[in-house]
XYZ file of C-alpha atoms in Angstrom:
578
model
C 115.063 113.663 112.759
C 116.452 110.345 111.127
C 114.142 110.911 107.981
C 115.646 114.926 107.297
C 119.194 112.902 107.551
C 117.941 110.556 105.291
C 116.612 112.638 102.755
C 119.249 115.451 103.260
C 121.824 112.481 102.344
C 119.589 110.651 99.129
C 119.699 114.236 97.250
C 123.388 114.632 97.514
C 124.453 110.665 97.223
C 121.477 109.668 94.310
C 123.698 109.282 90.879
C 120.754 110.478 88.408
C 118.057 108.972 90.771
C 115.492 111.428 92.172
C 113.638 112.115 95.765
C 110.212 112.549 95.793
C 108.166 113.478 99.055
C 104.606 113.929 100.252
C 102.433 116.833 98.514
C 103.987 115.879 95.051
C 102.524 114.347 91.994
C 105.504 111.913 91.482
C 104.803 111.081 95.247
C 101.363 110.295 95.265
C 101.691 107.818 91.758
C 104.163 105.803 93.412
C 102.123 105.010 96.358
C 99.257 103.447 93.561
C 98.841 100.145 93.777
C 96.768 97.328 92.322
C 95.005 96.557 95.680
C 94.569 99.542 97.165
C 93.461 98.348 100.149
C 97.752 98.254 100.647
C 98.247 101.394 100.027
C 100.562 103.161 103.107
C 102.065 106.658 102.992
C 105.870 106.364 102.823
C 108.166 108.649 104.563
C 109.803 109.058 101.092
C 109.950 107.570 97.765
C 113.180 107.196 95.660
C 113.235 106.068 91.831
C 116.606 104.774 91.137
C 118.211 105.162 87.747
C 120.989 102.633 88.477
C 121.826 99.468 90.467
C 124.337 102.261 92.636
C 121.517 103.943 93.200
C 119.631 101.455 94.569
C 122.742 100.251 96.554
C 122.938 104.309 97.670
C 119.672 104.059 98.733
C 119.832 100.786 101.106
C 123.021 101.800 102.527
C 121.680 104.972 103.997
C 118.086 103.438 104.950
C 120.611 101.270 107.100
C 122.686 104.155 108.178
C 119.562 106.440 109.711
C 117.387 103.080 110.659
C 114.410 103.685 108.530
C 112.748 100.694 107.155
C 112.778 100.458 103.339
C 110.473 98.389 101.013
C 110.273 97.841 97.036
C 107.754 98.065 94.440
C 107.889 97.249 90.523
C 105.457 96.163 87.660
C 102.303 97.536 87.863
C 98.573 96.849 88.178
C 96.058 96.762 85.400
C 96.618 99.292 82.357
C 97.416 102.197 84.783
C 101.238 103.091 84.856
C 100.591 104.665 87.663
C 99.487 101.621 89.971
C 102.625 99.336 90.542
C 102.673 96.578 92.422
C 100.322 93.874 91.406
C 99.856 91.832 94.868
C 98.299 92.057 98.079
C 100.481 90.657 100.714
C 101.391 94.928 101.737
C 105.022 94.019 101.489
C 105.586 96.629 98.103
C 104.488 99.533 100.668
C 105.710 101.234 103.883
C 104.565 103.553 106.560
C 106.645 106.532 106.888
C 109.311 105.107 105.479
C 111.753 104.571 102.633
C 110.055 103.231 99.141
C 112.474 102.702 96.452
C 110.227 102.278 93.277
C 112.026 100.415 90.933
C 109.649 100.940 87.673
C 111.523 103.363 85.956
C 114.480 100.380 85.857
C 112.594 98.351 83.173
C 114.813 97.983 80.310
C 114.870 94.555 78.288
C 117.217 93.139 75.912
C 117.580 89.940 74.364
C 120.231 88.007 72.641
C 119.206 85.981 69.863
C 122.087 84.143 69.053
C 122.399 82.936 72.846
C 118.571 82.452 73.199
C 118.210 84.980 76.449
C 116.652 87.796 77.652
C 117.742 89.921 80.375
C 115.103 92.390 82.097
C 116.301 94.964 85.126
C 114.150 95.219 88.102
C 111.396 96.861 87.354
C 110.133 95.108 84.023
C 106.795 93.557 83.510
C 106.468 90.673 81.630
C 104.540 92.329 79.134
C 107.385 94.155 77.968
C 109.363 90.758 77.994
C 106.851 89.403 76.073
C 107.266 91.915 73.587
C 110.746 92.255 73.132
C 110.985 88.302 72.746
C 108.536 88.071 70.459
C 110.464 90.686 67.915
C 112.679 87.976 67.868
C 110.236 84.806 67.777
C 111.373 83.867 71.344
C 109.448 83.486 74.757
C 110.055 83.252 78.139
C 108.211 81.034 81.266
C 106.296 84.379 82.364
C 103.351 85.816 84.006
C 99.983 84.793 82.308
C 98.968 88.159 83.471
C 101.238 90.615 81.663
C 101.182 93.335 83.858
C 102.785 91.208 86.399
C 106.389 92.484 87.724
C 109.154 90.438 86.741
C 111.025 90.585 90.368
C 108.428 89.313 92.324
C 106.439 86.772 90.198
C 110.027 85.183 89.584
C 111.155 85.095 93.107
C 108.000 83.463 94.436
C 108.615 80.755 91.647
C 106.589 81.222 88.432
C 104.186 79.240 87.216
C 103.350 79.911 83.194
C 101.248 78.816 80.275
C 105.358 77.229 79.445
C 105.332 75.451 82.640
C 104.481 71.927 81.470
C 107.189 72.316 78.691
C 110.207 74.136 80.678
C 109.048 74.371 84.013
C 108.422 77.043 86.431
C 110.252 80.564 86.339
C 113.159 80.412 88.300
C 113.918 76.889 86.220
C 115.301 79.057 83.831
C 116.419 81.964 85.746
C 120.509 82.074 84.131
C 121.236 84.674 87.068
C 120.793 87.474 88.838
C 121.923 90.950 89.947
C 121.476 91.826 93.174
C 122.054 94.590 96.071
C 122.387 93.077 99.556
C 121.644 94.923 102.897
C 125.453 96.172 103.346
C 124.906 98.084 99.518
C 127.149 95.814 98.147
C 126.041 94.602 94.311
C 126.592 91.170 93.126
C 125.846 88.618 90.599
C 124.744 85.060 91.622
C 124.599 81.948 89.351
C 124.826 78.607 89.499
C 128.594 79.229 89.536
C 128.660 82.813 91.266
C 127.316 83.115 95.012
C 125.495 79.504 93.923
C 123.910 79.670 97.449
C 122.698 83.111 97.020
C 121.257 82.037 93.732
C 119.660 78.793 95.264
C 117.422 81.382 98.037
C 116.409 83.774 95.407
C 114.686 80.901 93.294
C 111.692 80.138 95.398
C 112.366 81.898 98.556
C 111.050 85.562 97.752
C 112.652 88.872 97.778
C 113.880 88.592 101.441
C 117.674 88.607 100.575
C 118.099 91.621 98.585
C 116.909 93.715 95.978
C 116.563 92.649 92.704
C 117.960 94.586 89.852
C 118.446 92.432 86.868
C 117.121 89.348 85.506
C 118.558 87.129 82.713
C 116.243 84.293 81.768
C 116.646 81.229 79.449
C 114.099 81.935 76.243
C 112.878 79.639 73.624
C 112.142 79.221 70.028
C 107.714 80.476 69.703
C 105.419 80.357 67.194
C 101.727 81.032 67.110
C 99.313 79.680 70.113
C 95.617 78.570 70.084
C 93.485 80.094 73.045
C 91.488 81.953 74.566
C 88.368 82.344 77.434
C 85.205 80.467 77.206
C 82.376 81.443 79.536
C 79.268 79.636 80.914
C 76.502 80.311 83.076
C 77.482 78.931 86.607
C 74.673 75.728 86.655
C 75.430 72.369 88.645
C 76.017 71.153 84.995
C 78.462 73.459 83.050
C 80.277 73.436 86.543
C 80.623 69.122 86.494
C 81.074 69.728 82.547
C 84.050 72.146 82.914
C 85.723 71.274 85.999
C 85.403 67.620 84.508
C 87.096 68.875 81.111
C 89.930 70.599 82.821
C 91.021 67.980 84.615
C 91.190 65.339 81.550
C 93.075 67.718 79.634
C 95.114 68.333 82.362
C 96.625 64.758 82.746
C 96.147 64.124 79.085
C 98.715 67.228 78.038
C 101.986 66.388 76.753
C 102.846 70.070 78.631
C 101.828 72.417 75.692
C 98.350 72.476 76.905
C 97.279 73.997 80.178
C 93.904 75.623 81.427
C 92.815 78.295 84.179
C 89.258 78.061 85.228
C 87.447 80.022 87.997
C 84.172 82.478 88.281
C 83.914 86.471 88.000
C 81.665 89.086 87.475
C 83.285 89.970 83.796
C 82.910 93.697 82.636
C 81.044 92.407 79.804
C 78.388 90.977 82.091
C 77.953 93.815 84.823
C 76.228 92.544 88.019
C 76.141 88.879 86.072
C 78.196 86.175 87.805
C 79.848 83.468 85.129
C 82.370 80.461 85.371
C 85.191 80.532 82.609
C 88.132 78.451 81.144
C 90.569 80.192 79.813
C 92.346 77.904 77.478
C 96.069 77.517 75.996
C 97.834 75.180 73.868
C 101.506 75.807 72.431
C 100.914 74.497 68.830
C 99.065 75.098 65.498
C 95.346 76.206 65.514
C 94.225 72.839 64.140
C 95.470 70.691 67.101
C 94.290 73.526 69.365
C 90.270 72.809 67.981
C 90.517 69.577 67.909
C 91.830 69.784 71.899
C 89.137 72.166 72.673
C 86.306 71.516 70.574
C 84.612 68.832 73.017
C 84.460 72.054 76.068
C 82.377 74.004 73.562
C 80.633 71.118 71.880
C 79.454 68.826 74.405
C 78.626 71.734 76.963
C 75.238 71.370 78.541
C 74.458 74.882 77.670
C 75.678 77.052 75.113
C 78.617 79.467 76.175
C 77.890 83.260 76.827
C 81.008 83.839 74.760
C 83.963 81.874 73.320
C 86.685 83.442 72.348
C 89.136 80.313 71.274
C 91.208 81.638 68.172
C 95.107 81.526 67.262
C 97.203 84.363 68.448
C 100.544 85.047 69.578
C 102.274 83.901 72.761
C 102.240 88.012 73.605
C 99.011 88.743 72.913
C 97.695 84.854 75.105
C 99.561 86.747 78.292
C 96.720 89.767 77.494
C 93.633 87.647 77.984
C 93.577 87.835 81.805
C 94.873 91.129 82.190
C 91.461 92.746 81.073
C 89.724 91.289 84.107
C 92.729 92.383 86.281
C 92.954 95.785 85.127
C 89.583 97.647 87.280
C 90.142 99.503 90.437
C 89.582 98.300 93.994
C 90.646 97.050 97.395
C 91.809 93.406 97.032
C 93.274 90.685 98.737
C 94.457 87.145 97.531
C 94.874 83.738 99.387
C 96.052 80.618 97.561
C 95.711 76.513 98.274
C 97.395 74.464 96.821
C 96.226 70.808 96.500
C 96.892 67.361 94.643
C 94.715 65.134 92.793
C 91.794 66.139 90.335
C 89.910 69.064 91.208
C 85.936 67.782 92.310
C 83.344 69.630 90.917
C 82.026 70.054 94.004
C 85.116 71.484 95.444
C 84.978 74.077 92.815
C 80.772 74.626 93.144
C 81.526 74.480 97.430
C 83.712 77.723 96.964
C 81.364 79.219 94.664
C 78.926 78.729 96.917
C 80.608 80.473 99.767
C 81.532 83.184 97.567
C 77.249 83.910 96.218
C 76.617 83.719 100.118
C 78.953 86.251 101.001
C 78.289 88.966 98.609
C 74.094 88.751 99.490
C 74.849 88.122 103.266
C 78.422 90.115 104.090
C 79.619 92.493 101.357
C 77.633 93.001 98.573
C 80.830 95.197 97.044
C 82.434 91.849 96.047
C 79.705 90.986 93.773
C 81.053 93.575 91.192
C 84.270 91.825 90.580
C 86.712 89.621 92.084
C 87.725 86.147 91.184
C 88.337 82.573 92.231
C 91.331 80.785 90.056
C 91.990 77.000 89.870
C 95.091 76.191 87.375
C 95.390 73.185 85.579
C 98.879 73.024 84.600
C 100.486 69.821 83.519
C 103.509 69.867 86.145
C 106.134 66.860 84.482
C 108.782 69.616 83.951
C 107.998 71.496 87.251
C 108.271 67.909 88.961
C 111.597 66.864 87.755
C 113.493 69.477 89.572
C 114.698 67.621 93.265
C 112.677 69.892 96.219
C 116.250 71.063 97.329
C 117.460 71.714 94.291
C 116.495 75.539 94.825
C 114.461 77.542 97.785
C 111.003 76.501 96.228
C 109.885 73.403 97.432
C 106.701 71.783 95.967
C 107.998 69.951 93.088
C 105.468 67.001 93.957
C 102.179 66.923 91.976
C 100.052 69.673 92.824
C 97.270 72.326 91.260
C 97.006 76.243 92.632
C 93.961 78.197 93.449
C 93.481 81.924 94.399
C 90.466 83.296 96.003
C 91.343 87.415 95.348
C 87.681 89.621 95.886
C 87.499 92.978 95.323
C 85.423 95.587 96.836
C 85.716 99.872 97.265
C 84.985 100.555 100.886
C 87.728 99.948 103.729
C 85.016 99.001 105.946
C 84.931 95.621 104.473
C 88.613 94.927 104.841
C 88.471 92.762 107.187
C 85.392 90.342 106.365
C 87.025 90.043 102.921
C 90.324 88.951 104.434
C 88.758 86.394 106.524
C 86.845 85.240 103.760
C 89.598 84.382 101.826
C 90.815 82.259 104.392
C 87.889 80.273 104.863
C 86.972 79.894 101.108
C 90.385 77.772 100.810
C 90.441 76.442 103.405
C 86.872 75.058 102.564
C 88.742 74.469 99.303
C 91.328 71.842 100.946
C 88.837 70.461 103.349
C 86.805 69.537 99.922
C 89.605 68.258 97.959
C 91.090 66.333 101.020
C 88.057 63.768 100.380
C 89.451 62.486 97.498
C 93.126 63.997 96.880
C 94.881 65.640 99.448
C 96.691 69.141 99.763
C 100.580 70.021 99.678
C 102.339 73.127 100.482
C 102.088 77.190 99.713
C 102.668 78.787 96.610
C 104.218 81.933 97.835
C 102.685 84.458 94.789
C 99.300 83.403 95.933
C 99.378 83.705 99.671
C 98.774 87.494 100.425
C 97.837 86.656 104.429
C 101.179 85.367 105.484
C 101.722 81.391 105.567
C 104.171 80.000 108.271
C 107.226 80.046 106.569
C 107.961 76.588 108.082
C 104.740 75.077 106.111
C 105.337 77.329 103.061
C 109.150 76.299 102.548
C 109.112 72.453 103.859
C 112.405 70.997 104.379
C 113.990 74.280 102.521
C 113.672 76.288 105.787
C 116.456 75.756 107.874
C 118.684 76.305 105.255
C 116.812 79.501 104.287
C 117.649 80.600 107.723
C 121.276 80.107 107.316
C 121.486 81.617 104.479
C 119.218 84.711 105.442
C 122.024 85.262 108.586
C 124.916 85.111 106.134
C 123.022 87.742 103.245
C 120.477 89.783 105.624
C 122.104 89.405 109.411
C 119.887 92.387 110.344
C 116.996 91.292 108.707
C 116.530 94.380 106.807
C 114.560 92.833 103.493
C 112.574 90.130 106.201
C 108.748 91.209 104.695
C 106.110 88.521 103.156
C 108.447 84.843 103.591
C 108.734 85.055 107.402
C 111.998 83.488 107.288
C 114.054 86.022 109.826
C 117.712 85.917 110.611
C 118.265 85.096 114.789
C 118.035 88.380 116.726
C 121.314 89.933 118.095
C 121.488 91.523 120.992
C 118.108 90.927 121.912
C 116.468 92.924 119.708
C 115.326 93.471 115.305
C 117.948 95.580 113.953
C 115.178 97.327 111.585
C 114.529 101.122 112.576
C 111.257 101.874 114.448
C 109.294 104.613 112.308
C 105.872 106.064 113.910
C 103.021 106.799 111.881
C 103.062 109.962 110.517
C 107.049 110.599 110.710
C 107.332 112.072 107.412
C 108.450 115.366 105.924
C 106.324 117.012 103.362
C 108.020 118.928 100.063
C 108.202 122.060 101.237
C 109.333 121.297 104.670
C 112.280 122.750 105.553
C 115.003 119.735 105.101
C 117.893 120.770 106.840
C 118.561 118.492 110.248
C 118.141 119.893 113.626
C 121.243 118.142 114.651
C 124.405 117.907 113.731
C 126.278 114.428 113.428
C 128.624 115.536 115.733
C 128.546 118.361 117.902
C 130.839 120.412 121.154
C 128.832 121.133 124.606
C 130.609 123.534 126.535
C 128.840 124.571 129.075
C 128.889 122.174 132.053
C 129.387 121.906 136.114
C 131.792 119.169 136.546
C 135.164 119.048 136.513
C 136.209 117.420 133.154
C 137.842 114.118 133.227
C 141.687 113.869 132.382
C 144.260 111.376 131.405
C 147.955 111.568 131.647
C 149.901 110.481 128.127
C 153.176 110.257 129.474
C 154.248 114.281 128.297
C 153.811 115.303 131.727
C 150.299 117.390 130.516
C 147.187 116.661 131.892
C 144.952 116.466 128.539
C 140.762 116.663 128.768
C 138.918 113.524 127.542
C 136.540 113.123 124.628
C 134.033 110.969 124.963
C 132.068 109.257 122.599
C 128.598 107.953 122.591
C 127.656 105.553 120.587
C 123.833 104.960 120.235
C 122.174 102.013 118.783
C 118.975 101.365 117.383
C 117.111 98.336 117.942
C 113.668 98.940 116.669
C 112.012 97.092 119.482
C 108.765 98.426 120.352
C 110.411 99.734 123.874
C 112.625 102.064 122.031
C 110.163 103.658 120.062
C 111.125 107.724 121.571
C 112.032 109.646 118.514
C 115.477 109.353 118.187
C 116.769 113.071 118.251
C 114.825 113.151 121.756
C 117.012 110.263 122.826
C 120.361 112.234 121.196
C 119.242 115.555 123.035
C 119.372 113.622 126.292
C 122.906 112.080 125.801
C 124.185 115.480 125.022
C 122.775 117.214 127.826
C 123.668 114.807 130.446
C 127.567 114.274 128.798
C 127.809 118.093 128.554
C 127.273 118.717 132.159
C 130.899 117.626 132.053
C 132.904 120.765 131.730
C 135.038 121.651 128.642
C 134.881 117.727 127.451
C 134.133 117.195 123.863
C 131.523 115.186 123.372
C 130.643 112.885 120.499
C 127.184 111.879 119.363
C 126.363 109.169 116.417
C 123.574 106.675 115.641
C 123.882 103.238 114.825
C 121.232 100.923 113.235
C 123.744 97.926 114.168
C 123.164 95.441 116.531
C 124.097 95.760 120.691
C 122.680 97.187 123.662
C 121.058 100.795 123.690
């Protein structure tokens, strides 16, 4: 069995990393995630303690074809739940999950105004270890968010409209490729590697370190206000958020959306959560008229000064409660209509008392208001992300308990943005994907513009085999007709107390057989028997699906029919005819 080689081979290759399989505690956490409608049983689950670790584990994933997947961060205030998305691409079904959380070490260097974080950070543990030193970062507004994927996708930020998005100020990068090799990329080291990873996901590689650009921080002025959702605090906020949107001088930005908060069980609300980068004076005067003039007065307001650490807090509350979830984004240009917003809203009230009543207890729509000068300036082709034009971002992400609703939800999503961009088409328009928000899979031609082709390229020279090809779409050209990924059937997995040892050998002598054995002549005068060697390649294409020792126990008996040859069996994940 592929997965006892594999295994057999992680425990005596891991430096100080450690193997974890089914019917273990260690197990079991790392399968957690935010959404748990996600949530797939992996074959087995590695935590690396090292970037050679990490390259340990990809080479031999490659080496036995089992398909491998990543997770870091974390979901709500649970250590134990990582991965805070929904796309499915942080989990795997029977087989390898190398969970990089325990790799979350940040350090910062004052004097050079950076702050490098390894794999599996979250950025509230940036956020902390900047703000010891009165720095920030462009990072998650959600602090729980994982540092590898929110930066990959791009990274929008409360610091957006000052220093643009994420990957802006990405300095470099470390990185293991699908051949295990480990490598740095900068604007002066693998430049073209470090052009894909800014924008164009995690399908190159495997992310181990992060050093970011940071910047001078002082106090911030914020906070949520909430309203009752009426036809007029929906006109009066929606109205608000958009003049202070193209009013900011890019310290002042603004989320608004609707929820079911946890201070308000059962009670559905509209919010804006508020920030401006500057004293608590000019942050009242900025948001004085949204509390003021409001047509009713708010259920709460929670506007005060507080630190740039402790701003990145405010939405992980709602964030942090259990469920199934999944998340679709829109993105669109022009001024948000109220009626846009109040359309999805809508939708969203219908479905809970008509389809699933679940999604009534939480859940969320999202509609940023981000002042995008800085984003803007960057040329589209400058790196992998491409919608440096004039846009907004919304996420419709529900959340329910039961599985039977899985589906309903999912094509909810869909239609609430695209109602959404029908809406805001009337007097705006709508540009591009926002890859962080798109947990249902967006053509990768639509989500990366003119980008793609050279994505392509790029994703033949790094990942020929397409091993990291999950969530972007963008996929090397086949070889040899077929993926080069393994081909792992549900349930293939060893449990902890299974005996580990494989059936087979790597290589192995048959004996007994009919035929007289084949013979060549080196020029000595002897006749000398032949060995023959079978090589036997993997694919992954659904035709080739037989478990693989079944396939190696054929070879053998058919080549050992051949009397007194020596016959040599190995697997190959590479590409080429079975």
């Amino acid at each position: 069995m592929a997965l006892s080689y594999l295994v057999s081979d992680l425990r005596k290759s891991l430096g100080d990393g450690k193997v974890f399989l089914p019917g273990c505690e260690e197990y079991s956490k790392a399968l957690k995630r935010w959404a748990a409608s996600i949530e797939k049983p992996a074959g087995v689950v590695v935590h690396p303690s090292s970037s050679q670790d990490v390259s340990t584990a990809v080479k031999l994933s490659t080496q036995y074809s089992i398909p491998l997947t990543t997770v870091c961060g974390m979901g709500g205030f649970n250590r134990a739940k990582s991965g805070h998305g929904t796309s499915g691409d942080s989990s795997t079904e029977g087989g390898l999950l190398i969970n990089l959380r325990h790799l979350n070490t940040v350090s910062v260097d004052p004097s050079n105004r950076t702050v490098t974080a390894a794999g599996g950070a979250i950025w509230g543990e940036i956020d902390e270890a900047a703000a010891a030193h009165d720095l920030s970062c462009v990072g998650g507004t959600v602090n729980k968010t994982g540092v590898a994927g929110y930066t990959t996708g791009g990274g929008f930020g409360w610091l957006s409209g000052q220093y643009g998005l994420a990957i802006d100020n990405l300095l470099s990068a470390e990185i293991v490729l699908a051949d295990g090799r480990i490598t740095t990329c900068s604007s002066t080291e693998e430049p073209d590697l470090f052009w894909a990873i800014r924008g164009g996901g995690h399908m190159f590689g495997i992310l181990t370190s992060f050093t970011f650009r940071a910047y001078p921080q002082g106090p911030v002025y914020g906070g949520i206000v909430v309203f009752p959702p009426t036809p007029a605090t929906v006109n009066h906020l929606i109205t608000f958020a958009n003049q202070t949107q193209a009013s900011s001088d890019g310290r002042t930005a603004m989320f608004c959306g609707f929820t079911t908060p946890p201070f308000l069980p059962g009670k559905r609300v509209i919010f804006g959560c508020c920030f401006h980068d500057g004293p608590s004076d000019e942050g009242r005067a900025i948001f004085a008229p949204l509390v003021d003039n409001a047509p009713t007065p708010p259920l709460k307001n929670a506007l005060t000064s507080m630190s740039y650490k402790a701003m990145n807090e405010v939405l992980a509350v709602a964030a942090a409660s259990e469920g199934r979830r999944v998340s679709k984004g829109a993105c669109y240009s022009g001024p948000l209509p109220p009626s846009a917003f109040a359309k999805v809203l809508d939708m969203y009230e219908d479905f809970v008392a008509t389809t699933c009543p679940e999604a009534g207890e939480s859940g969320a729509c999202l509609f940023e208001f981000y002042p995008l000068d800085a984003v803007c300036r960057v040329a589209p082709d400058a790196t992998a992300f491409v919608n440096r034009q004039p846009h907004s971002n919304a996420m419709c992400i529900p959340r329910w308990r039961s599985a039977k609703y899985d589906g309903v939800c999912r094509q909810f999503t869909r239609d609430a943005m695209e109602a959404l961009k029908t809406a805001v088409s009337e007097g705006g328009g709508t540009t591009g994907e926002y890859l962080n928000y798109d947990g249902l899979g967006t053509p990768a031609r639509k989500t990366f513009g003119g980008n793609y082709e050279r994505l392509v390229k790029l994703k033949e020279r790094f990942d020929p085999g397409n091993i990291f090809d999950k969530r972007s779409g963008v996929r090397a050209p086949e070889r040899g007709g077929g993926s080069r990924r393994g081909h792992v059937e549900k349930g293939a997995r060893l449990e902890e107390n299974e005996n580990r040892e494989p059936e087979l050998e790597p290589e192995a002598e048959e004996k007994n057989g009919q035929l007289t054995p084949p013979t060549s002549n080196d020029g000595d005068g002897e006749m000398d028997k032949v060995t023959h060697e079978v090589v036997i390649t993997s694919r992954g294409s659904e035709g080739g699906s037989r478990k693989m020792e079944e396939i190696v126990k054929e070879v053998r008996t058919a080549m050992g029919k051949i009397a007194g040859a020596k016959v040599l069996v190995s697997v190959s994940p590479v590409g080429g005819e079975v």
